[in-house]
């Protein structure tokens, strides 16, 4: 059983940066792909970035060149470095893990394959 806890959210001004963290505990060898999703109230959750077991990454078009997903396996922590933040990046950000062998690119359209979710961390950009 995998448990995910996000941190690092906050309120920043446009153009600034934040780094989100997702601490992974439990059976940490049971996932093949990890990702960040975000959701704004009243809208569907959307994939932001993914990192698969082979180290491949994929990004939604709206964050390419601004966000970077990475993992520190020794610390069992997933990160999302967010630079050049925009007001439209305001959302609740969720960390997710999949125990299915889904690639990073596939993950951007495979939310249903992610069985483990954190509770989210709020990012507000003004």
CSV table of N, CA, C and O in Angstrom, one decimal:
chain,number,residue,atom,x,y,z
A,1,UNK,N,0.9,-1.2,0.0
A,1,UNK,CA,0.0,0.0,0.0
A,1,UNK,C,0.9,1.2,0.0
A,1,UNK,O,1.7,1.4,0.9
A,2,UNK,N,0.7,2.1,-1.0
A,2,UNK,CA,1.5,3.3,-1.1
A,2,UNK,C,0.7,4.5,-0.5
A,2,UNK,O,-0.4,4.7,-0.8
A,3,UNK,N,1.5,5.3,0.2
A,3,UNK,CA,0.9,6.6,0.7
A,3,UNK,C,1.7,7.7,0.2
A,3,UNK,O,2.9,7.7,0.2
A,4,UNK,N,0.9,8.8,-0.2
A,4,UNK,CA,1.5,10.0,-0.8
A,4,UNK,C,1.1,11.2,0.0
A,4,UNK,O,-0.1,11.4,0.3
A,5,UNK,N,2.1,12.1,0.3
A,5,UNK,CA,1.8,13.3,1.0
A,5,UNK,C,2.5,14.4,0.3
A,5,UNK,O,3.8,14.5,0.3
A,6,UNK,N,1.7,15.4,-0.2
A,6,UNK,CA,2.3,16.5,-0.9
A,6,UNK,C,2.6,17.7,0.1
A,6,UNK,O,1.9,17.8,1.1
A,7,UNK,N,3.5,18.5,-0.3
A,7,UNK,CA,3.8,19.7,0.4
A,7,UNK,C,4.5,20.7,-0.5
A,7,UNK,O,4.8,20.4,-1.7
A,8,UNK,N,4.6,21.9,-0.1
A,8,UNK,CA,5.3,22.9,-0.8
A,8,UNK,C,4.4,24.0,-1.5
A,8,UNK,O,4.9,24.9,-2.2
A,9,UNK,N,3.1,23.8,-1.5
A,9,UNK,CA,2.2,24.7,-2.1
A,9,UNK,C,2.3,26.1,-1.3
A,9,UNK,O,2.9,26.2,-0.2
A,10,UNK,N,1.7,27.1,-1.9
A,10,UNK,CA,1.6,28.4,-1.3
A,10,UNK,C,1.1,29.4,-2.2
A,10,UNK,O,0.6,29.1,-3.3
A,11,UNK,N,1.2,30.7,-1.8
A,11,UNK,CA,0.7,31.8,-2.6
A,11,UNK,C,1.9,32.6,-3.1
A,11,UNK,O,2.8,33.0,-2.2
A,12,UNK,N,2.0,32.8,-4.4
A,12,UNK,CA,3.1,33.5,-4.9
A,12,UNK,C,2.6,34.5,-6.0
A,12,UNK,O,1.5,34.4,-6.4
A,13,UNK,N,3.5,35.4,-6.4
A,13,UNK,CA,3.1,36.3,-7.5
A,13,UNK,C,3.5,35.7,-8.8
A,13,UNK,O,4.4,34.9,-8.9
A,14,UNK,N,2.9,36.2,-9.9
A,14,UNK,CA,3.2,35.7,-11.2
A,14,UNK,C,4.7,35.9,-11.5
A,14,UNK,O,5.3,37.0,-11.1
A,15,UNK,N,5.3,34.9,-12.1
A,15,UNK,CA,6.7,35.0,-12.5
A,15,UNK,C,7.6,34.3,-11.4
A,15,UNK,O,8.8,34.0,-11.7
A,16,UNK,N,7.1,34.0,-10.3
A,16,UNK,CA,7.9,33.4,-9.2
A,16,UNK,C,7.8,31.9,-9.4
A,16,UNK,O,7.2,31.3,-10.2
A,17,UNK,N,8.5,31.2,-8.4
A,17,UNK,CA,8.7,29.8,-8.5
A,17,UNK,C,8.2,29.1,-7.2
A,17,UNK,O,8.2,29.7,-6.2
A,18,UNK,N,7.9,27.8,-7.3
A,18,UNK,CA,7.6,27.0,-6.2
A,18,UNK,C,8.1,25.6,-6.5
A,18,UNK,O,8.2,25.2,-7.7
A,19,UNK,N,8.4,24.8,-5.5
A,19,UNK,CA,8.8,23.4,-5.7
A,19,UNK,C,7.9,22.6,-4.8
A,19,UNK,O,7.9,22.7,-3.6
A,20,UNK,N,7.1,21.8,-5.4
A,20,UNK,CA,6.2,20.8,-4.7
A,20,UNK,C,7.0,19.5,-4.4
A,20,UNK,O,7.8,19.1,-5.3
A,21,UNK,N,6.7,19.0,-3.3
A,21,UNK,CA,7.3,17.7,-2.9
A,21,UNK,C,6.2,16.7,-2.7
A,21,UNK,O,5.1,17.0,-2.2
A,22,UNK,N,6.4,15.4,-2.9
A,22,UNK,CA,5.5,14.3,-2.6
A,22,UNK,C,6.3,13.2,-2.0
A,22,UNK,O,7.1,12.5,-2.6
A,23,UNK,N,6.1,13.1,-0.7
A,23,UNK,CA,6.7,12.0,0.1
A,23,UNK,C,6.0,10.7,-0.1
A,23,UNK,O,4.8,10.6,0.1
A,24,UNK,N,6.7,9.7,-0.5
A,24,UNK,CA,6.1,8.4,-0.8
A,24,UNK,C,6.5,7.4,0.4
A,24,UNK,O,7.7,7.3,0.7
A,25,UNK,N,5.5,6.8,0.9
A,25,UNK,CA,5.8,5.8,2.0
A,25,UNK,C,5.0,4.5,1.7
A,25,UNK,O,4.1,4.5,0.8
A,26,UNK,N,5.3,3.5,2.4
A,26,UNK,CA,4.6,2.2,2.2
A,26,UNK,C,5.4,1.3,1.3
A,26,UNK,O,6.6,1.4,1.3
A,27,UNK,N,4.8,0.6,0.4
A,27,UNK,CA,5.5,-0.3,-0.5
A,27,UNK,C,6.0,0.5,-1.7
A,27,UNK,O,5.4,0.5,-2.7
A,28,UNK,N,7.1,1.1,-1.5
A,28,UNK,CA,7.6,2.1,-2.5
A,28,UNK,C,8.1,1.4,-3.8
A,28,UNK,O,8.4,2.1,-4.8
A,29,UNK,N,8.2,0.1,-3.8
A,29,UNK,CA,8.6,-0.6,-5.1
A,29,UNK,C,7.4,-1.0,-5.9
A,29,UNK,O,7.5,-1.8,-6.9
A,30,UNK,N,6.2,-0.6,-5.5
A,30,UNK,CA,5.0,-1.1,-6.1
A,30,UNK,C,4.5,-0.2,-7.2
A,30,UNK,O,3.4,-0.5,-7.7
A,31,UNK,N,5.2,0.8,-7.6
A,31,UNK,CA,4.6,1.7,-8.6
A,31,UNK,C,5.6,1.8,-9.8
A,31,UNK,O,6.8,1.6,-9.7
A,32,UNK,N,5.0,2.0,-11.0
A,32,UNK,CA,5.7,2.1,-12.2
A,32,UNK,C,5.8,3.5,-12.7
A,32,UNK,O,6.7,3.8,-13.5
A,33,UNK,N,4.8,4.3,-12.4
A,33,UNK,CA,4.8,5.7,-12.9
A,33,UNK,C,4.3,6.6,-11.8
A,33,UNK,O,3.3,6.2,-11.1
A,34,UNK,N,4.8,7.8,-11.8
A,34,UNK,CA,4.3,8.8,-10.9
A,34,UNK,C,4.0,10.1,-11.6
A,34,UNK,O,4.6,10.3,-12.7
A,35,UNK,N,3.1,10.8,-11.1
A,35,UNK,CA,2.7,12.0,-11.9
A,35,UNK,C,2.1,13.1,-10.9
A,35,UNK,O,1.8,12.8,-9.8
A,36,UNK,N,2.0,14.3,-11.5
A,36,UNK,CA,1.4,15.4,-10.8
A,36,UNK,C,0.1,15.8,-11.7
A,36,UNK,O,0.2,15.9,-12.9
A,37,UNK,N,-1.0,16.0,-11.0
A,37,UNK,CA,-2.2,16.4,-11.6
A,37,UNK,C,-2.6,17.7,-10.9
A,37,UNK,O,-2.1,18.0,-9.8
A,38,UNK,N,-3.5,18.4,-11.5
A,38,UNK,CA,-4.1,19.6,-10.8
A,38,UNK,C,-5.5,19.8,-11.1
A,38,UNK,O,-6.0,19.3,-12.1
A,39,UNK,N,-6.2,20.5,-10.2
A,39,UNK,CA,-7.6,20.7,-10.4
A,39,UNK,C,-8.1,22.0,-9.8
A,39,UNK,O,-7.7,22.4,-8.7
A,40,UNK,N,-8.9,22.7,-10.6
A,40,UNK,CA,-9.5,23.9,-10.2
A,40,UNK,C,-11.0,23.6,-9.9
A,40,UNK,O,-11.6,22.8,-10.6
A,41,UNK,N,-11.6,24.1,-8.8
A,41,UNK,CA,-13.0,23.9,-8.5
A,41,UNK,C,-13.9,24.1,-9.7
A,41,UNK,O,-13.7,25.1,-10.4
A,42,UNK,N,-14.7,23.1,-10.0
A,42,UNK,CA,-15.7,23.2,-11.1
A,42,UNK,C,-15.1,22.8,-12.4
A,42,UNK,O,-15.8,22.7,-13.4
A,43,UNK,N,-13.8,22.3,-12.4
A,43,UNK,CA,-13.2,21.8,-13.7
A,43,UNK,C,-12.7,20.5,-13.4
A,43,UNK,O,-12.4,20.0,-12.3
A,44,UNK,N,-12.5,19.7,-14.5
A,44,UNK,CA,-11.9,18.4,-14.4
A,44,UNK,C,-10.4,18.4,-14.0
A,44,UNK,O,-9.7,19.4,-14.4
A,45,UNK,N,-10.0,17.4,-13.4
A,45,UNK,CA,-8.6,17.3,-13.0
A,45,UNK,C,-7.8,17.0,-14.3
A,45,UNK,O,-8.2,16.3,-15.2
A,46,UNK,N,-6.6,17.6,-14.4
A,46,UNK,CA,-5.8,17.5,-15.6
A,46,UNK,C,-4.4,17.1,-15.2
A,46,UNK,O,-3.9,17.5,-14.1
A,47,UNK,N,-3.8,16.3,-16.1
A,47,UNK,CA,-2.4,15.9,-15.8
A,47,UNK,C,-1.4,17.1,-16.1
A,47,UNK,O,-1.6,17.8,-17.0
A,48,UNK,N,-0.4,17.1,-15.3
A,48,UNK,CA,0.6,18.2,-15.5
A,48,UNK,C,1.9,17.6,-16.0
A,48,UNK,O,2.5,18.1,-16.9
A,49,UNK,N,2.4,16.6,-15.3
A,49,UNK,CA,3.7,16.0,-15.6
A,49,UNK,C,3.7,14.6,-15.1
A,49,UNK,O,3.1,14.3,-14.1
A,50,UNK,N,4.5,13.7,-15.8
A,50,UNK,CA,4.6,12.3,-15.3
A,50,UNK,C,6.1,11.9,-15.5
A,50,UNK,O,6.8,12.4,-16.3
A,51,UNK,N,6.4,10.9,-14.7
A,51,UNK,CA,7.7,10.3,-14.7
A,51,UNK,C,7.6,8.8,-14.5
A,51,UNK,O,7.0,8.3,-13.6
A,52,UNK,N,8.1,8.0,-15.5
A,52,UNK,CA,7.9,6.6,-15.4
A,52,UNK,C,9.1,5.8,-14.9
A,52,UNK,O,10.1,6.4,-14.6
A,53,UNK,N,9.0,4.5,-14.8
A,53,UNK,CA,10.0,3.7,-14.1
A,53,UNK,C,11.3,3.7,-14.9
A,53,UNK,O,12.4,3.5,-14.4
A,54,UNK,N,11.2,4.0,-16.2
A,54,UNK,CA,12.4,4.1,-17.0
A,54,UNK,C,13.1,5.5,-17.0
A,54,UNK,O,14.1,5.7,-17.7
A,55,UNK,N,12.5,6.4,-16.2
A,55,UNK,CA,13.1,7.7,-16.1
A,55,UNK,C,12.6,8.7,-17.2
A,55,UNK,O,13.1,9.8,-17.2
A,56,UNK,N,11.7,8.2,-18.0
A,56,UNK,CA,11.2,9.1,-19.0
A,56,UNK,C,10.2,10.1,-18.4
A,56,UNK,O,9.4,9.8,-17.5
A,57,UNK,N,10.1,11.3,-18.9
A,57,UNK,CA,9.2,12.3,-18.4
A,57,UNK,C,8.3,12.8,-19.6
A,57,UNK,O,8.6,12.7,-20.8
A,58,UNK,N,7.2,13.4,-19.2
A,58,UNK,CA,6.2,13.9,-20.1
A,58,UNK,C,5.5,15.1,-19.4
A,58,UNK,O,5.3,15.0,-18.2
A,59,UNK,N,5.2,16.1,-20.2
A,59,UNK,CA,4.6,17.3,-19.7
A,59,UNK,C,3.4,17.7,-20.5
A,59,UNK,O,3.3,17.6,-21.8
A,60,UNK,N,2.4,18.3,-19.8
A,60,UNK,CA,1.3,18.9,-20.6
A,60,UNK,C,1.8,20.1,-21.3
A,60,UNK,O,2.8,20.8,-20.8
A,61,UNK,N,1.2,20.4,-22.4
A,61,UNK,CA,1.7,21.5,-23.2
A,61,UNK,C,1.7,22.9,-22.5
A,61,UNK,O,2.6,23.7,-22.7
A,62,UNK,N,0.8,23.0,-21.6
A,62,UNK,CA,0.7,24.3,-20.9
A,62,UNK,C,1.7,24.5,-19.8
A,62,UNK,O,1.8,25.6,-19.2
A,63,UNK,N,2.6,23.5,-19.5
A,63,UNK,CA,3.7,23.7,-18.6
A,63,UNK,C,5.0,23.4,-19.2
A,63,UNK,O,6.1,23.6,-18.5
A,64,UNK,N,5.1,23.0,-20.4
A,64,UNK,CA,6.4,22.7,-21.0
A,64,UNK,C,7.3,23.9,-21.0
A,64,UNK,O,6.9,25.0,-21.3
A,65,UNK,N,8.5,23.6,-20.6
A,65,UNK,CA,9.5,24.7,-20.5
A,65,UNK,C,9.5,25.5,-19.2
A,65,UNK,O,10.4,26.3,-18.9
A,66,UNK,N,8.5,25.2,-18.4
A,66,UNK,CA,8.3,26.0,-17.1
A,66,UNK,C,8.4,25.0,-15.9
A,66,UNK,O,9.0,25.4,-14.9
A,67,UNK,N,7.9,23.8,-16.0
A,67,UNK,CA,7.8,22.9,-14.9
A,67,UNK,C,8.8,21.7,-15.2
A,67,UNK,O,9.0,21.3,-16.3
A,68,UNK,N,9.3,21.2,-14.1
A,68,UNK,CA,10.2,20.0,-14.2
A,68,UNK,C,9.8,19.0,-13.1
A,68,UNK,O,9.8,19.3,-12.0
A,69,UNK,N,9.6,17.8,-13.6
A,69,UNK,CA,9.3,16.7,-12.6
A,69,UNK,C,10.6,15.9,-12.4
A,69,UNK,O,11.3,15.6,-13.3
A,70,UNK,N,10.8,15.5,-11.2
A,70,UNK,CA,12.0,14.7,-10.8
A,70,UNK,C,11.7,13.8,-9.6
A,70,UNK,O,10.7,14.0,-8.9
A,71,UNK,N,12.6,12.9,-9.4
A,71,UNK,CA,12.4,12.0,-8.2
A,71,UNK,C,13.8,11.8,-7.5
A,71,UNK,O,14.8,11.7,-8.2
A,72,UNK,N,13.7,11.7,-6.2
A,72,UNK,CA,14.9,11.3,-5.5
A,72,UNK,C,14.5,10.0,-4.9
A,72,UNK,O,13.8,9.9,-3.9
A,73,UNK,N,15.0,8.9,-5.5
A,73,UNK,CA,14.6,7.6,-5.1
A,73,UNK,C,15.2,7.3,-3.7
A,73,UNK,O,14.5,6.5,-2.9
A,74,UNK,N,16.3,7.8,-3.3
A,74,UNK,CA,16.9,7.6,-2.0
A,74,UNK,C,16.0,8.2,-0.9
A,74,UNK,O,15.8,7.6,0.2
A,75,UNK,N,15.3,9.3,-1.2
A,75,UNK,CA,14.5,9.9,-0.2
A,75,UNK,C,13.0,9.6,-0.5
A,75,UNK,O,12.1,10.1,0.3
A,76,UNK,N,12.7,8.8,-1.5
A,76,UNK,CA,11.3,8.4,-1.8
A,76,UNK,C,10.5,9.6,-2.0
A,76,UNK,O,9.4,9.7,-1.4
A,77,UNK,N,11.0,10.6,-2.7
A,77,UNK,CA,10.3,11.9,-2.8
A,77,UNK,C,10.2,12.3,-4.3
A,77,UNK,O,11.2,12.3,-5.0
A,78,UNK,N,9.0,12.6,-4.7
A,78,UNK,CA,8.8,13.2,-6.1
A,78,UNK,C,8.7,14.7,-6.0
A,78,UNK,O,8.1,15.2,-5.0
A,79,UNK,N,9.2,15.4,-7.0
A,79,UNK,CA,9.2,16.8,-7.0
A,79,UNK,C,8.6,17.4,-8.2
A,79,UNK,O,8.5,16.7,-9.3
A,80,UNK,N,8.1,18.6,-8.1
A,80,UNK,CA,7.6,19.4,-9.3
A,80,UNK,C,8.2,20.8,-9.1
A,80,UNK,O,7.7,21.5,-8.2
A,81,UNK,N,9.2,21.1,-9.9
A,81,UNK,CA,9.7,22.5,-9.8
A,81,UNK,C,8.9,23.3,-10.8
A,81,UNK,O,8.8,23.0,-12.0
A,82,UNK,N,8.3,24.4,-10.3
A,82,UNK,CA,7.4,25.2,-11.1
A,82,UNK,C,8.0,26.6,-11.2
A,82,UNK,O,8.1,27.3,-10.2
A,83,UNK,N,8.4,27.0,-12.4
A,83,UNK,CA,9.0,28.3,-12.6
A,83,UNK,C,8.1,29.1,-13.5
A,83,UNK,O,7.2,28.6,-14.1
A,84,UNK,N,8.3,30.4,-13.5
A,84,UNK,CA,7.5,31.3,-14.3
A,84,UNK,C,6.0,31.1,-14.1
A,84,UNK,O,5.3,31.0,-15.1
A,85,UNK,N,5.6,31.0,-12.9
A,85,UNK,CA,4.2,30.7,-12.6
A,85,UNK,C,3.3,31.8,-13.1
A,85,UNK,O,3.6,33.0,-13.1
A,86,UNK,N,2.1,31.3,-13.5
A,86,UNK,CA,1.1,32.2,-14.1
A,86,UNK,C,-0.2,32.1,-13.2
A,86,UNK,O,-0.4,31.1,-12.6
A,87,UNK,N,-1.0,33.1,-13.3
A,87,UNK,CA,-2.3,33.0,-12.5
A,87,UNK,C,-3.1,31.8,-12.9
A,87,UNK,O,-3.8,31.2,-12.0
A,88,UNK,N,-3.0,31.4,-14.1
A,88,UNK,CA,-3.8,30.2,-14.6
A,88,UNK,C,-3.2,28.9,-14.0
A,88,UNK,O,-3.8,27.8,-14.2
A,89,UNK,N,-2.1,28.9,-13.4
A,89,UNK,CA,-1.5,27.8,-12.7
A,89,UNK,C,-2.2,27.5,-11.3
A,89,UNK,O,-1.9,26.5,-10.7
A,90,UNK,N,-3.0,28.5,-10.9
A,90,UNK,CA,-3.6,28.3,-9.6
A,90,UNK,C,-4.5,27.1,-9.6
A,90,UNK,O,-5.4,27.0,-10.5
A,91,UNK,N,-4.3,26.2,-8.7
A,91,UNK,CA,-5.1,25.0,-8.6
A,91,UNK,C,-4.6,24.2,-7.4
A,91,UNK,O,-3.6,24.5,-6.7
A,92,UNK,N,-5.3,23.1,-7.1
A,92,UNK,CA,-4.9,22.1,-6.1
A,92,UNK,C,-4.0,21.1,-6.9
A,92,UNK,O,-4.5,20.6,-7.9
A,93,UNK,N,-2.9,20.9,-6.4
A,93,UNK,CA,-1.9,20.0,-7.1
A,93,UNK,C,-1.9,18.6,-6.3
A,93,UNK,O,-1.7,18.6,-5.1
A,94,UNK,N,-2.0,17.6,-7.1
A,94,UNK,CA,-2.0,16.2,-6.5
A,94,UNK,C,-0.9,15.4,-7.1
A,94,UNK,O,-0.6,15.4,-8.3
A,95,UNK,N,-0.3,14.6,-6.2
A,95,UNK,CA,0.7,13.6,-6.5
A,95,UNK,C,-0.1,12.3,-6.7
A,95,UNK,O,-1.0,12.0,-5.9
A,96,UNK,N,0.3,11.5,-7.7
A,96,UNK,CA,-0.3,10.2,-7.9
A,96,UNK,C,0.7,9.1,-8.4
A,96,UNK,O,1.7,9.5,-9.0
A,97,UNK,N,0.4,7.9,-8.0
A,97,UNK,CA,1.3,6.8,-8.4
A,97,UNK,C,0.4,5.7,-9.1
A,97,UNK,O,-0.7,5.4,-8.7
A,98,UNK,N,1.0,5.0,-10.0
A,98,UNK,CA,0.4,3.9,-10.7
A,98,UNK,C,1.2,2.7,-10.6
A,98,UNK,O,2.4,2.7,-10.7
A,99,UNK,N,0.5,1.6,-10.3
A,99,UNK,CA,1.1,0.3,-10.2
A,99,UNK,C,1.0,-0.5,-11.5
A,99,UNK,O,1.5,-1.6,-11.6
A,100,UNK,N,0.5,0.2,-12.5
A,100,UNK,CA,0.5,-0.4,-13.9
A,100,UNK,C,1.7,0.1,-14.7
A,100,UNK,O,2.2,1.2,-14.4
A,101,UNK,N,2.1,-0.7,-15.6
A,101,UNK,CA,3.2,-0.3,-16.4
A,101,UNK,C,2.8,0.7,-17.5
A,101,UNK,O,2.7,0.3,-18.7
A,102,UNK,N,2.6,1.9,-17.1
A,102,UNK,CA,2.2,3.0,-18.0
A,102,UNK,C,3.4,3.9,-18.2
A,102,UNK,O,4.1,4.2,-17.3
A,103,UNK,N,3.6,4.3,-19.5
A,103,UNK,CA,4.7,5.2,-19.8
A,103,UNK,C,4.3,6.6,-19.4
A,103,UNK,O,3.1,7.0,-19.2
A,104,UNK,N,5.3,7.5,-19.3
A,104,UNK,CA,5.1,8.9,-18.9
A,104,UNK,C,4.1,9.5,-19.9
A,104,UNK,O,3.2,10.3,-19.5
A,105,UNK,N,4.3,9.3,-21.2
A,105,UNK,CA,3.5,9.9,-22.2
A,105,UNK,C,2.1,9.4,-22.1
A,105,UNK,O,1.1,10.2,-22.1
A,106,UNK,N,1.9,8.1,-21.9
A,106,UNK,CA,0.6,7.5,-21.7
A,106,UNK,C,-0.1,8.1,-20.5
A,106,UNK,O,-1.3,8.2,-20.5
A,107,UNK,N,0.7,8.4,-19.5
A,107,UNK,CA,0.1,8.8,-18.2
A,107,UNK,C,-0.6,10.1,-18.3
A,107,UNK,O,-1.6,10.3,-17.5
A,108,UNK,N,-0.2,10.9,-19.2
A,108,UNK,CA,-0.9,12.2,-19.4
A,108,UNK,C,-2.4,12.0,-19.8
A,108,UNK,O,-3.2,13.0,-19.6
A,109,UNK,N,-2.7,10.9,-20.3
A,109,UNK,CA,-4.1,10.6,-20.7
A,109,UNK,C,-4.7,9.4,-20.0
A,109,UNK,O,-5.6,8.8,-20.5
A,110,UNK,N,-4.1,9.0,-18.9
A,110,UNK,CA,-4.5,7.8,-18.2
A,110,UNK,C,-4.7,8.0,-16.7
A,110,UNK,O,-4.2,7.2,-15.9
A,111,UNK,N,-5.4,9.0,-16.4
A,111,UNK,CA,-5.7,9.2,-15.0
A,111,UNK,C,-6.3,8.0,-14.3
A,111,UNK,O,-5.9,7.8,-13.1
A,112,UNK,N,-7.1,7.3,-15.0
A,112,UNK,CA,-7.7,6.1,-14.4
A,112,UNK,C,-6.7,5.0,-14.0
A,112,UNK,O,-7.1,4.2,-13.2
A,113,UNK,N,-5.5,5.1,-14.5
A,113,UNK,CA,-4.5,4.1,-14.2
A,113,UNK,C,-3.8,4.4,-12.9
A,113,UNK,O,-3.0,3.5,-12.4
A,114,UNK,N,-4.1,5.5,-12.3
A,114,UNK,CA,-3.4,5.9,-11.1
A,114,UNK,C,-4.3,5.6,-9.9
A,114,UNK,O,-5.3,6.1,-9.7
A,115,UNK,N,-3.8,4.6,-9.1
A,115,UNK,CA,-4.6,4.1,-8.0
A,115,UNK,C,-4.3,4.7,-6.7
A,115,UNK,O,-5.0,4.5,-5.7
A,116,UNK,N,-3.2,5.4,-6.6
A,116,UNK,CA,-2.7,6.0,-5.3
A,116,UNK,C,-2.7,7.5,-5.5
A,116,UNK,O,-2.0,8.0,-6.5
A,117,UNK,N,-3.3,8.2,-4.6
A,117,UNK,CA,-3.3,9.7,-4.6
A,117,UNK,C,-3.0,10.3,-3.3
A,117,UNK,O,-3.4,9.8,-2.2
A,118,UNK,N,-2.4,11.5,-3.3
A,118,UNK,CA,-2.3,12.3,-2.1
A,118,UNK,C,-3.5,13.2,-2.0
A,118,UNK,O,-4.4,13.2,-2.8
A,119,UNK,N,-3.5,14.0,-0.9
A,119,UNK,CA,-4.6,14.8,-0.6
A,119,UNK,C,-4.5,16.2,-1.3
A,119,UNK,O,-5.5,17.0,-1.3
A,120,UNK,N,-3.4,16.5,-1.8
A,120,UNK,CA,-3.2,17.7,-2.6
A,120,UNK,C,-2.5,18.8,-1.8
A,120,UNK,O,-2.6,18.9,-0.5
A,121,UNK,N,-2.0,19.8,-2.5
A,121,UNK,CA,-1.4,21.0,-1.9
A,121,UNK,C,-1.8,22.2,-2.8
A,121,UNK,O,-1.7,22.1,-4.1
A,122,UNK,N,-2.3,23.2,-2.2
A,122,UNK,CA,-2.8,24.4,-3.0
A,122,UNK,C,-1.7,25.3,-3.5
A,122,UNK,O,-0.8,25.7,-2.7
A,123,UNK,N,-1.8,25.7,-4.7
A,123,UNK,CA,-0.9,26.7,-5.3
A,123,UNK,C,-1.8,27.8,-5.8
A,123,UNK,O,-2.8,27.6,-6.6
A,124,UNK,N,-1.5,29.0,-5.3
A,124,UNK,CA,-2.2,30.2,-5.7
A,124,UNK,C,-1.2,31.2,-6.3
A,124,UNK,O,-0.2,31.6,-5.7
A,125,UNK,N,-1.5,31.7,-7.5
A,125,UNK,CA,-0.6,32.6,-8.2
A,125,UNK,C,-1.4,33.9,-8.5
A,125,UNK,O,-2.5,33.8,-9.2
A,126,UNK,N,-1.0,35.0,-8.1
A,126,UNK,CA,-1.7,36.2,-8.3
A,126,UNK,C,-0.9,37.2,-9.1
A,126,UNK,O,0.3,37.0,-9.3
